[in-house]
């Protein structure tokens, strides 16, 4: 007897699926991170931004509708050295006084199959905006989701490092940005 | 009639002067660069200083191997036994510093989170993890060892001058290139 309970169970699942979907929209900032890697005299260094705010809505069933926004307080930078931290908030680097925030605003998310996506968006740093594209993976564990991705920017595209620092022989142009965003889901009605 | 001077081997002489030259560049460079404001020049000088230091370390390894496998010429009998012992001690400590100074710099660099990439090509392993307090301590160690090195180099040269002008048993030619080598 393929039991009535079994049929009931599966049909109830089906109903639930039709009525509810999981929308990931509560970013857990304290568990998330925005880090970056760069090279100085070919010496690899790592840094991070400790303060940022993020809004995100993502329904795996409707990936194309996903939206994300990330606002980073540039003064919260940790370049890996105290001397570097003091320098990079200054005018020649991030000019944090005039441009306190760097932001990423998504323009589209494309499914690449499985848990892989490609996120496109506009990155604004120091008042300069550029299009960026980042491969992203999304992993879920119940109502907890994690986005991991990264992309490379060229610092001079954003005039990060002016004057003597435009010299790319010491601090390289390429900056590898990595993000790890933890986001919890709430069931929403369809 | 004077007997011909017994010299160190050409290899030992070459290593001695090459290392001396590198130290004479790295030492003032280290003093100068530390007080600079952050600039591309500062980053370059730090790298050059580190490259020179690691080169000294490599040469020191070769030199130590050479020293262990080749007996240096004996000091002239005119030098008192006690002075010979003192000389051996100073030379011994100088050898130790040829290793300790670059290694302390390498450790300090690792602790401060800056990997050493020799000549911008060869990344060296970090001997310790990033640790701010340890970095400060190692900076002090590196500086102190350098001042001890400076003191011993002054002593080393002072002894040379004393032997040449006071004792008239010039020992400098032992370490100068040319002539017959042992």
Coordinates of C-alpha atoms in Angstrom, one line a residue:
Chain A
X1 CA 0.0 0.0 0.0
X2 CA 1.8 3.1 -1.2
X3 CA 0.3 4.8 1.6
X4 CA -2.2 7.5 1.6
X5 CA 0.1 9.3 4.1
X6 CA 2.9 9.3 1.5
X7 CA 0.7 10.7 -1.2
X8 CA -0.6 13.3 1.3
X9 CA 3.0 14.1 2.3
X10 CA 4.2 14.7 -1.2
X11 CA 1.2 16.6 -2.3
X12 CA 1.5 18.8 0.7
X13 CA 5.1 19.4 -0.2
X14 CA 4.0 20.3 -3.7
X15 CA 1.4 22.7 -2.4
X16 CA 3.9 24.3 -0.1
X17 CA 6.3 24.7 -2.9
X18 CA 3.7 26.4 -4.9
X19 CA 2.6 28.8 -2.2
X20 CA 5.9 29.4 -0.5
X21 CA 9.4 30.0 -1.8
X22 CA 12.5 30.8 0.0
X23 CA 13.7 34.3 -0.5
X24 CA 17.1 35.0 0.8
X25 CA 17.1 38.6 2.0
X26 CA 18.6 39.0 5.5
X27 CA 22.2 39.6 5.1
X28 CA 24.3 38.6 8.2
X29 CA 26.9 41.3 8.0
X30 CA 28.9 40.1 11.0
X31 CA 29.4 36.7 9.2
X32 CA 30.1 38.2 5.9
X33 CA 33.4 39.6 4.6
X34 CA 34.8 41.8 1.8
X35 CA 38.5 41.1 1.4
X36 CA 41.0 42.0 -1.3
X37 CA 44.4 40.9 -2.4
X38 CA 47.1 43.0 -4.1
X39 CA 50.8 42.9 -4.8
X40 CA 53.4 45.3 -3.7
X41 CA 56.9 44.8 -5.2
X42 CA 55.4 41.4 -6.1
X43 CA 54.8 40.7 -2.5
X44 CA 51.2 39.4 -2.1
X45 CA 49.2 41.1 0.6
X46 CA 45.7 40.8 1.9
X47 CA 43.3 43.3 3.3
X48 CA 39.7 43.7 4.2
X49 CA 37.0 46.2 4.8
X50 CA 35.4 45.7 8.2
X51 CA 32.4 48.0 7.8
X52 CA 29.8 47.6 5.1
X53 CA 26.1 47.3 4.7
X54 CA 24.3 45.0 2.3
X55 CA 20.9 44.5 1.0
X56 CA 20.1 41.5 -1.1
X57 CA 17.1 39.6 -2.3
X58 CA 17.5 36.3 -4.0
X59 CA 15.1 33.6 -4.8
X60 CA 16.9 30.6 -6.4
X61 CA 13.8 29.9 -8.5
X62 CA 13.9 33.4 -9.9
X63 CA 17.6 34.2 -10.1
X64 CA 17.2 36.8 -12.8
X65 CA 15.2 38.9 -10.4
X66 CA 17.9 39.0 -7.8
X67 CA 19.0 42.3 -6.5
X68 CA 22.0 43.3 -4.4
X69 CA 23.6 46.4 -3.1
X70 CA 26.7 46.7 -1.0
X71 CA 27.9 49.9 0.6
X72 CA 31.4 49.8 2.0
X73 CA 32.9 52.3 4.4
X74 CA 36.3 52.8 2.8
X75 CA 37.8 54.2 6.0
X76 CA 37.3 50.8 7.6
X77 CA 40.0 49.4 5.4
X78 CA 42.7 47.1 6.8
X79 CA 45.5 47.0 4.2
X80 CA 47.6 44.6 6.3
X81 CA 49.8 47.3 7.7
X82 CA 49.0 50.2 10.0
X83 CA 51.1 52.6 7.9
X84 CA 49.2 51.5 4.8
X85 CA 45.9 52.0 6.5
X86 CA 46.7 55.6 7.4
X87 CA 48.0 56.3 3.9
X88 CA 45.2 54.9 1.8
X89 CA 42.3 56.8 3.4
X90 CA 44.2 59.9 2.2
X91 CA 43.6 62.0 -0.9
X92 CA 45.9 60.1 -3.2
X93 CA 44.2 56.8 -2.5
X94 CA 40.6 56.5 -1.5
X95 CA 40.1 60.1 -0.4
X96 CA 37.7 58.9 2.3
X97 CA 36.8 62.3 3.4
X98 CA 35.2 63.2 0.0
X99 CA 34.2 59.7 -0.9
X100 CA 33.4 57.9 2.3
X101 CA 31.6 55.0 0.6
X102 CA 32.3 52.6 -2.2
X103 CA 29.3 50.8 -3.6
X104 CA 28.3 47.9 -5.7
X105 CA 24.8 47.8 -7.2
X106 CA 23.8 44.7 -9.1
X107 CA 22.4 45.0 -12.6
X108 CA 21.8 41.3 -13.3
X109 CA 22.3 37.8 -12.2
X110 CA 22.7 35.0 -14.7
X111 CA 22.4 31.3 -13.8
X112 CA 25.3 29.3 -15.1
X113 CA 23.9 25.9 -14.0
X114 CA 24.1 24.2 -10.7
X115 CA 25.0 26.7 -7.9
X116 CA 27.0 28.9 -10.2
X117 CA 26.0 32.3 -11.3
X118 CA 27.4 35.4 -12.9
X119 CA 26.7 38.7 -11.2
X120 CA 26.9 41.9 -13.1
X121 CA 26.8 45.3 -11.5
X122 CA 28.2 48.8 -11.2
X123 CA 31.0 49.4 -8.9
X124 CA 31.6 52.9 -7.7
X125 CA 34.7 53.9 -5.9
X126 CA 36.0 57.4 -5.4
X127 CA 33.2 58.8 -7.6
X128 CA 34.2 56.6 -10.6
X129 CA 31.8 53.9 -11.8
X130 CA 32.7 50.9 -13.8
X131 CA 30.9 47.8 -14.9
X132 CA 32.1 44.6 -13.2
X133 CA 31.2 41.0 -13.7
X134 CA 31.8 38.4 -11.0
X135 CA 31.4 34.6 -11.0
X136 CA 29.5 33.7 -7.9
X137 CA 28.6 30.5 -6.1
X138 CA 25.6 30.1 -3.9
X139 CA 25.3 27.5 -1.2
X140 CA 22.4 26.8 1.0
X141 CA 22.0 25.0 4.3
X142 CA 18.3 25.2 5.1
X143 CA 17.5 28.8 5.4
X144 CA 21.1 29.9 5.5
X145 CA 22.6 30.9 2.2
X146 CA 26.2 31.8 1.3
X147 CA 27.4 33.7 -1.7
X148 CA 31.0 33.5 -2.6
X149 CA 32.6 35.3 -5.4
X150 CA 35.3 37.6 -6.6
X151 CA 36.5 39.8 -9.4
X152 CA 39.6 41.8 -10.3
X153 CA 39.6 45.5 -10.7
X154 CA 42.3 47.8 -12.0
X155 CA 42.9 50.4 -9.3
X156 CA 43.8 53.2 -11.7
X157 CA 40.4 52.9 -13.3
X158 CA 39.1 54.4 -10.1
X159 CA 42.2 56.7 -9.6
X160 CA 43.0 54.7 -6.5
X161 CA 46.6 55.8 -6.0
X162 CA 47.4 59.1 -7.7
X163 CA 50.6 61.1 -8.1
X164 CA 53.7 58.9 -7.4
X165 CA 51.4 56.0 -6.7
X166 CA 50.3 55.7 -10.4
X167 CA 53.6 53.8 -10.7
X168 CA 52.5 50.2 -11.2
X169 CA 56.0 48.8 -10.6
X170 CA 55.5 49.0 -6.8
X171 CA 51.8 48.6 -6.1
X172 CA 50.3 46.6 -8.9
X173 CA 47.2 47.7 -10.8
X174 CA 45.2 44.6 -10.3
X175 CA 43.3 44.2 -7.1
X176 CA 41.5 40.9 -6.4
X177 CA 38.3 41.5 -4.6
X178 CA 36.6 38.7 -2.8
X179 CA 33.2 38.6 -1.1
X180 CA 31.6 36.1 1.2
X181 CA 28.0 37.1 1.9
X182 CA 25.9 35.2 4.4
X183 CA 22.2 35.7 3.9
X184 CA 19.3 34.1 5.7
X185 CA 16.0 33.3 4.1
X186 CA 12.4 34.0 5.0
X187 CA 9.6 32.1 3.4
X188 CA 7.5 34.4 1.3
X189 CA 4.1 33.9 -0.4
X190 CA 4.2 33.6 -4.1
Chain B
X1 CA 114.0 39.0 5.0
X2 CA 110.3 38.6 5.5
X3 CA 108.5 35.4 4.9
X4 CA 105.7 35.6 2.3
X5 CA 102.3 36.3 3.7
X6 CA 100.1 33.3 4.1
X7 CA 96.7 34.3 2.6
X8 CA 93.2 33.0 2.9
X9 CA 92.0 31.1 -0.1
X10 CA 90.7 33.2 -3.0
X11 CA 87.2 31.8 -2.4
X12 CA 87.3 32.9 1.3
X13 CA 88.7 36.3 0.3
X14 CA 86.0 36.8 -2.4
X15 CA 83.2 35.8 0.0
X16 CA 84.6 38.1 2.8
X17 CA 84.6 41.2 0.6
X18 CA 81.4 40.5 -1.2
X19 CA 79.6 40.0 2.1
X20 CA 81.3 43.1 3.6
X21 CA 80.2 45.2 0.6
X22 CA 76.6 44.0 0.9
X23 CA 76.5 44.7 4.6
X24 CA 77.9 48.2 4.0
X25 CA 75.0 48.8 1.6
X26 CA 72.2 47.1 3.6
X27 CA 73.0 48.6 7.0
X28 CA 72.7 52.3 6.1
X29 CA 69.8 51.5 3.8
X30 CA 68.0 49.9 6.7
X31 CA 68.6 52.9 8.9
X32 CA 67.5 55.3 6.2
X33 CA 64.4 53.6 4.9
X34 CA 62.8 53.0 8.3
X35 CA 62.1 56.7 8.9
X36 CA 60.8 57.4 5.4
X37 CA 57.2 58.3 4.8
X38 CA 55.2 55.7 2.9
X39 CA 56.0 56.1 -0.8
X40 CA 56.9 53.9 -3.7
X41 CA 60.5 54.6 -3.0
X42 CA 60.1 53.3 0.5
X43 CA 58.5 50.1 -0.7
X44 CA 61.3 49.6 -3.2
X45 CA 64.1 50.2 -0.7
X46 CA 62.5 47.8 1.8
X47 CA 62.5 45.1 -0.9
X48 CA 66.1 45.9 -1.9
X49 CA 67.2 45.7 1.7
X50 CA 65.5 42.4 2.1
X51 CA 67.0 41.0 -1.1
X52 CA 70.4 42.1 0.0
X53 CA 69.9 40.5 3.4
X54 CA 68.8 37.1 2.0
X55 CA 71.8 37.2 -0.4
X56 CA 74.1 37.7 2.6
X57 CA 72.4 34.8 4.3
X58 CA 73.0 32.5 1.2
X59 CA 76.6 33.7 1.0
X60 CA 77.0 33.1 4.7
X61 CA 75.9 29.5 4.3
X62 CA 78.5 29.0 1.5
X63 CA 81.1 30.8 3.5
X64 CA 80.5 28.6 6.6
X65 CA 80.7 25.5 4.5
X66 CA 84.0 26.7 3.0
X67 CA 85.3 27.7 6.4
X68 CA 84.5 24.3 7.9
X69 CA 86.2 22.4 5.0
X70 CA 89.2 24.7 4.6
X71 CA 91.6 25.6 7.4
X72 CA 92.4 29.3 7.4
X73 CA 96.1 30.4 7.6
X74 CA 97.3 30.5 11.2
X75 CA 97.8 33.9 12.8
X76 CA 101.5 35.0 13.0
X77 CA 103.2 33.9 16.2
X78 CA 104.0 37.5 17.0
X79 CA 100.4 37.8 18.1
X80 CA 99.9 36.9 21.8
X81 CA 97.8 33.8 22.6
X82 CA 95.2 35.8 24.5
X83 CA 94.8 38.1 21.5
X84 CA 94.4 35.1 19.2
X85 CA 91.6 33.8 21.4
X86 CA 89.9 37.2 21.4
X87 CA 90.2 37.4 17.6
X88 CA 88.7 33.9 17.3
X89 CA 85.8 34.9 19.5
X90 CA 85.1 38.1 17.5
X91 CA 85.3 36.2 14.3
X92 CA 83.0 33.5 15.7
X93 CA 80.4 36.1 16.8
X94 CA 80.6 37.8 13.4
X95 CA 79.9 34.5 11.7
X96 CA 76.8 34.0 14.0
X97 CA 75.6 37.5 13.1
X98 CA 76.0 36.8 9.4
X99 CA 73.1 34.4 10.0
X100 CA 71.3 36.0 12.9
X101 CA 70.9 39.4 11.3
X102 CA 69.2 38.3 8.0
X103 CA 67.2 35.6 9.7
X104 CA 65.9 38.1 12.3
X105 CA 64.9 40.4 9.5
X106 CA 63.2 37.6 7.6
X107 CA 61.3 36.6 10.8
X108 CA 60.3 40.2 11.4
X109 CA 59.1 40.6 7.9
X110 CA 56.9 37.5 8.2
X111 CA 55.5 38.6 11.6
X112 CA 54.6 42.0 10.2
X113 CA 52.8 40.2 7.4
X114 CA 55.1 41.1 4.5
X115 CA 56.3 38.0 2.7
X116 CA 59.9 38.1 1.4
X117 CA 59.9 37.7 -2.4
X118 CA 63.5 37.4 -3.4
X119 CA 64.3 39.7 -6.3
X120 CA 60.6 40.0 -6.8
X121 CA 60.5 36.5 -8.2
X122 CA 61.1 33.8 -5.5
X123 CA 58.6 33.9 -2.6
X124 CA 60.3 32.6 0.6
X125 CA 58.2 30.8 3.1
X126 CA 57.0 32.8 6.1
X127 CA 58.8 31.4 9.1
X128 CA 56.2 32.7 11.5
X129 CA 52.6 33.8 11.1
X130 CA 51.4 37.4 11.2
X131 CA 51.6 38.7 14.7
X132 CA 51.8 42.4 15.5
X133 CA 53.4 42.0 18.9
X134 CA 55.9 39.5 17.7
X135 CA 56.7 41.8 14.8
X136 CA 57.6 44.6 17.1
X137 CA 59.7 42.4 19.2
X138 CA 61.6 41.0 16.2
X139 CA 62.1 44.6 15.0
X140 CA 63.9 45.3 18.2
X141 CA 65.9 42.1 17.9
X142 CA 66.9 42.9 14.3
X143 CA 68.0 46.4 15.3
X144 CA 69.9 45.3 18.4
X145 CA 71.7 42.6 16.4
X146 CA 72.7 45.2 13.8
X147 CA 74.1 47.5 16.5
X148 CA 76.1 44.6 17.9
X149 CA 77.3 43.8 14.3
X150 CA 78.3 47.5 13.9
X151 CA 80.2 47.4 17.1
X152 CA 82.1 44.2 16.1
X153 CA 82.9 45.5 12.6
X154 CA 84.4 48.6 14.3
X155 CA 86.4 46.3 16.6
X156 CA 87.4 44.2 13.6
X157 CA 88.7 47.2 11.7
X158 CA 90.3 48.7 14.8
X159 CA 92.3 45.5 15.3
X160 CA 93.5 45.8 11.8
X161 CA 94.7 49.3 12.3
X162 CA 96.3 48.4 15.6
X163 CA 98.3 45.5 14.0
X164 CA 99.4 47.6 11.1
X165 CA 100.4 50.8 12.8
X166 CA 101.2 49.8 16.4
X167 CA 102.3 46.2 16.3
X168 CA 103.7 46.4 12.8
X169 CA 102.5 42.8 12.1
X170 CA 100.2 43.8 9.2
X171 CA 97.5 41.1 8.9
X172 CA 95.4 42.8 6.2
X173 CA 97.3 41.2 3.3
X174 CA 96.0 37.8 4.5
X175 CA 92.5 38.9 3.3
X176 CA 93.5 40.8 0.2
X177 CA 93.4 39.3 -3.2
X178 CA 96.5 38.7 -5.3
X179 CA 99.7 36.7 -4.9
X180 CA 99.8 33.1 -3.8
X181 CA 96.8 31.7 -2.2
X182 CA 96.5 28.9 0.2

